[in-house]
Amino acid sequence: MELDDLKNAWQTLDRRLEKQNSLQLQIYRDGKLDTLRRSLRPLRWGQALQMILGACLVILSAGFWNRYSYDTAMLIVGIVMHVYGIACIIAGGIVQGGISEIDHSAPVLTIQKQLAIVRRRYVLSGMIVGLPWWFLWVLVLVMLTKAGTGINLFASAPWLAWGGIAGGLLGLLGTWWFHRWSRDPSRPKLAKFMDDSVTGSSLRKAGALLDEIAAFEND
């Protein structure tokens, strides 16, 4: 009887320790996931601002190309900026949707996969929104000049308009070359730096928090 009592006592203690460890893990996990939610807020705000600016651009550019529809060059400029504004809204919405799809009650591995999807969407969104500015600054300048003074830069200063577009093409090619060059296996530190720079601090912090949870669960 004494041996049975001792065995039962050990089993009871083992169950209590297991419950305590599970409770500690849950408390730790919940705290980290709350921090993860907060870490993604700046990303949400940034994408929301992008969508708002895109909507403003759609409204302004629609008024521009509608006003100067008789001028083919201005019509094209206005439509291009209109489409870019729509792209900003869609890109921001895609990232926002990815963040909303993260299931914080799921296993860590599942959340990591969902966060990886958000990261891919965010990088793609950044490319869609960012790279066209090698050219778009020229179109913005053309729009502002036309709306403010009535002057068509393509006609009055073609060297500026077309030169800016040519410079944008060179800049875009330079960006592509640097991207390929930085991904060379002989430059792992540079490749990691480039990956971190396009990922954004919010996603990097969220990824680090999930790694901490996974490490704690495996201890």
Short mmCIF file of C-alpha atoms in Angstrom, two decimals:
data_model
loop_
_atom_site.label_atom_id
_atom_site.label_comp_id
_atom_site.label_asym_id
_atom_site.label_seq_id
_atom_site.Cartn_x
_atom_site.Cartn_y
_atom_site.Cartn_z
CA MET A 1 0.00 0.00 0.00
CA GLU A 2 2.80 2.38 0.77
CA LEU A 3 4.33 1.73 -2.67
CA ASP A 4 0.97 2.28 -4.36
CA ASP A 5 0.41 5.47 -2.41
CA LEU A 6 3.86 6.72 -3.44
CA LYS A 7 3.19 5.86 -7.08
CA ASN A 8 -0.15 7.68 -7.00
CA ALA A 9 1.48 10.69 -5.37
CA TRP A 10 4.11 10.83 -8.10
CA GLN A 11 1.48 10.54 -10.82
CA THR A 12 -0.57 13.32 -9.22
CA LEU A 13 2.50 15.52 -8.97
CA ASP A 14 3.43 14.75 -12.58
CA ARG A 15 -0.07 15.74 -13.77
CA ARG A 16 0.07 18.96 -11.77
CA LEU A 17 3.50 19.82 -13.23
CA GLU A 18 2.23 19.07 -16.72
CA LYS A 19 -0.80 21.32 -16.19
CA GLN A 20 1.43 24.03 -14.77
CA ASN A 21 3.79 23.82 -17.74
CA SER A 22 0.86 23.94 -20.15
CA LEU A 23 -0.54 26.97 -18.33
CA GLN A 24 2.84 28.72 -18.40
CA LEU A 25 3.18 27.97 -22.11
CA GLN A 26 -0.29 29.34 -22.82
CA ILE A 27 0.40 32.50 -20.82
CA TYR A 28 3.73 32.97 -22.61
CA ARG A 29 2.15 32.30 -26.00
CA ASP A 30 -0.77 34.66 -25.40
CA GLY A 31 1.58 37.44 -24.33
CA LYS A 32 3.79 37.02 -27.37
CA LEU A 33 0.81 36.86 -29.74
CA ASP A 34 -0.61 40.06 -28.24
CA THR A 35 2.75 41.68 -28.92
CA LEU A 36 2.64 40.26 -32.45
CA ARG A 37 -0.76 41.85 -33.06
CA ARG A 38 0.57 45.21 -31.87
CA SER A 39 3.70 44.85 -34.01
CA LEU A 40 1.56 44.49 -37.13
CA ARG A 41 -0.47 47.64 -36.45
CA PRO A 42 2.03 50.02 -38.10
CA LEU A 43 1.88 47.81 -41.21
CA ARG A 44 -1.91 48.00 -41.20
CA TRP A 45 -1.81 51.77 -40.77
CA GLY A 46 0.73 52.13 -43.55
CA GLN A 47 -1.34 50.07 -45.97
CA ALA A 48 -4.49 51.98 -44.99
CA LEU A 49 -2.71 55.27 -45.69
CA GLN A 50 -1.54 53.91 -49.04
CA MET A 51 -5.11 53.01 -49.94
CA ILE A 52 -6.36 56.46 -48.93
CA LEU A 53 -3.67 58.19 -51.00
CA GLY A 54 -4.49 55.86 -53.89
CA ALA A 55 -8.16 56.84 -53.69
CA CYS A 56 -7.22 60.54 -53.68
CA LEU A 57 -5.00 59.96 -56.71
CA VAL A 58 -7.83 58.18 -58.53
CA ILE A 59 -10.16 61.13 -57.93
CA LEU A 60 -7.63 63.78 -58.93
CA SER A 61 -6.35 61.95 -62.00
CA ALA A 62 -9.88 61.18 -63.18
CA GLY A 63 -10.69 64.88 -63.03
CA PHE A 64 -7.45 65.64 -64.88
CA TRP A 65 -7.87 63.31 -67.83
CA ASN A 66 -11.56 64.18 -68.08
CA ARG A 67 -10.69 67.88 -68.23
CA TYR A 68 -7.94 67.46 -70.83
CA SER A 69 -9.44 64.58 -72.80
CA TYR A 70 -8.93 66.59 -76.01
CA ASP A 71 -5.14 66.39 -75.51
CA THR A 72 -3.93 62.86 -76.22
CA ALA A 73 -0.73 63.19 -74.19
CA MET A 74 -2.53 64.57 -71.14
CA LEU A 75 -5.26 61.95 -71.50
CA ILE A 76 -2.66 59.18 -71.39
CA VAL A 77 -0.86 60.76 -68.43
CA GLY A 78 -4.11 61.07 -66.50
CA ILE A 79 -5.18 57.51 -67.23
CA VAL A 80 -1.78 56.11 -66.23
CA MET A 81 -1.95 57.92 -62.88
CA HIS A 82 -5.56 56.79 -62.48
CA VAL A 83 -4.54 53.15 -62.98
CA TYR A 84 -1.63 53.61 -60.58
CA GLY A 85 -4.01 54.92 -57.91
CA ILE A 86 -6.20 51.84 -58.36
CA ALA A 87 -3.11 49.63 -58.10
CA CYS A 88 -2.21 51.30 -54.79
CA ILE A 89 -5.67 50.53 -53.41
CA ILE A 90 -5.60 46.91 -54.58
CA ALA A 91 -2.04 46.30 -53.34
CA GLY A 92 -2.85 47.74 -49.93
CA GLY A 93 -6.05 45.72 -49.73
CA ILE A 94 -4.21 42.49 -50.54
CA VAL A 95 -1.75 43.05 -47.70
CA GLN A 96 -4.55 44.04 -45.32
CA GLY A 97 -6.41 40.88 -46.27
CA GLY A 98 -3.37 38.74 -45.56
CA ILE A 99 -2.99 40.26 -42.09
CA SER A 100 -6.68 39.67 -41.35
CA GLU A 101 -6.34 36.01 -42.39
CA ILE A 102 -3.72 35.28 -39.71
CA ASP A 103 -5.25 32.86 -37.20
CA HIS A 104 -3.63 33.65 -33.86
CA SER A 105 -5.15 30.54 -32.28
CA ALA A 106 -3.47 28.23 -34.79
CA PRO A 107 -0.20 26.34 -34.20
CA VAL A 108 2.96 28.40 -34.51
CA LEU A 109 3.99 26.69 -37.75
CA THR A 110 0.64 27.62 -39.33
CA ILE A 111 0.98 31.24 -38.21
CA GLN A 112 4.52 31.34 -39.61
CA LYS A 113 3.21 30.14 -42.98
CA GLN A 114 0.44 32.76 -42.90
CA LEU A 115 2.96 35.46 -42.01
CA ALA A 116 5.16 34.32 -44.91
CA ILE A 117 2.17 34.88 -47.24
CA VAL A 118 1.75 38.39 -45.84
CA ARG A 119 5.46 39.03 -46.40
CA ARG A 120 5.27 37.92 -50.05
CA ARG A 121 2.23 40.12 -50.60
CA TYR A 122 3.95 43.06 -48.89
CA VAL A 123 7.09 42.71 -51.03
CA LEU A 124 4.99 42.45 -54.20
CA SER A 125 2.94 45.46 -53.09
CA GLY A 126 6.12 47.43 -52.50
CA MET A 127 7.34 46.62 -55.99
CA ILE A 128 4.03 47.59 -57.59
CA VAL A 129 3.81 50.86 -55.66
CA GLY A 130 7.49 51.78 -55.49
CA LEU A 131 9.23 50.86 -58.74
CA PRO A 132 6.94 52.89 -61.06
CA TRP A 133 8.15 56.09 -59.37
CA TRP A 134 11.25 55.90 -61.55
CA PHE A 135 8.80 57.20 -64.21
CA LEU A 136 5.80 58.56 -62.35
CA TRP A 137 7.59 61.63 -61.00
CA VAL A 138 7.70 62.86 -64.59
CA LEU A 139 3.97 62.34 -65.04
CA VAL A 140 3.21 64.08 -61.75
CA LEU A 141 5.33 67.03 -62.85
CA VAL A 142 3.52 67.09 -66.20
CA MET A 143 0.13 67.04 -64.48
CA LEU A 144 1.01 69.78 -62.01
CA THR A 145 2.48 71.99 -64.74
CA LYS A 146 -0.51 71.53 -67.00
CA ALA A 147 -3.05 72.10 -64.24
CA GLY A 148 -1.21 75.10 -62.82
CA THR A 149 0.02 76.90 -65.93
CA GLY A 150 -1.66 75.17 -68.87
CA ILE A 151 1.76 74.27 -70.29
CA ASN A 152 2.34 70.86 -71.84
CA LEU A 153 5.86 69.80 -70.89
CA PHE A 154 5.94 67.17 -73.61
CA ALA A 155 5.54 69.99 -76.13
CA SER A 156 7.35 72.89 -74.42
CA ALA A 157 10.18 70.98 -72.71
CA PRO A 158 10.45 67.53 -74.32
CA TRP A 159 14.03 67.19 -73.12
CA LEU A 160 12.77 67.29 -69.54
CA ALA A 161 9.80 64.98 -69.99
CA TRP A 162 11.39 62.39 -72.24
CA GLY A 163 14.76 62.75 -70.56
CA GLY A 164 13.15 62.00 -67.22
CA ILE A 165 11.46 58.92 -68.65
CA ALA A 166 14.75 57.75 -70.17
CA GLY A 167 16.46 58.32 -66.81
CA GLY A 168 13.70 56.32 -65.15
CA LEU A 169 14.33 53.43 -67.52
CA LEU A 170 18.03 53.48 -66.63
CA GLY A 171 17.15 53.63 -62.95
CA LEU A 172 14.80 50.66 -63.30
CA LEU A 173 17.46 48.64 -65.09
CA GLY A 174 19.98 49.63 -62.42
CA THR A 175 17.59 48.48 -59.69
CA TRP A 176 17.13 45.12 -61.43
CA TRP A 177 20.91 44.69 -61.84
CA PHE A 178 21.61 45.55 -58.21
CA HIS A 179 18.93 43.12 -57.08
CA ARG A 180 20.55 40.31 -59.06
CA TRP A 181 24.03 41.31 -57.92
CA SER A 182 23.05 41.43 -54.22
CA ARG A 183 21.60 37.90 -54.45
CA ASP A 184 24.95 36.37 -55.40
CA PRO A 185 25.81 33.49 -53.00
CA SER A 186 29.16 35.15 -52.31
CA ARG A 187 27.33 38.06 -50.60
CA PRO A 188 25.07 36.40 -47.99
CA LYS A 189 25.19 39.36 -45.57
CA LEU A 190 24.16 41.80 -48.30
CA ALA A 191 21.37 39.47 -49.43
CA LYS A 192 20.05 39.23 -45.88
CA PHE A 193 20.25 43.01 -45.48
CA MET A 194 18.28 43.48 -48.70
CA ASP A 195 15.66 40.95 -47.60
CA ASP A 196 15.29 42.69 -44.24
CA SER A 197 15.02 46.10 -45.88
CA VAL A 198 12.14 45.09 -48.17
CA THR A 199 10.37 43.09 -45.46
CA GLY A 200 9.82 45.98 -43.07
CA SER A 201 10.30 46.21 -39.32
CA SER A 202 6.74 45.09 -38.44
CA LEU A 203 7.04 41.78 -40.26
CA ARG A 204 10.58 41.18 -39.01
CA LYS A 205 9.46 41.72 -35.42
CA ALA A 206 6.44 39.45 -35.89
CA GLY A 207 8.64 36.72 -37.33
CA ALA A 208 11.08 37.00 -34.42
CA LEU A 209 8.21 36.69 -31.91
CA LEU A 210 6.98 33.50 -33.58
CA ASP A 211 10.52 32.10 -33.49
CA GLU A 212 10.64 32.81 -29.75
CA ILE A 213 7.34 31.00 -29.20
CA ALA A 214 8.51 28.00 -31.23
CA ALA A 215 11.78 27.84 -29.29
CA PHE A 216 9.91 28.03 -25.96
CA GLU A 217 7.53 25.23 -26.99
CA ASN A 218 10.43 23.00 -28.00
CA ASP A 219 12.33 23.47 -24.73
#
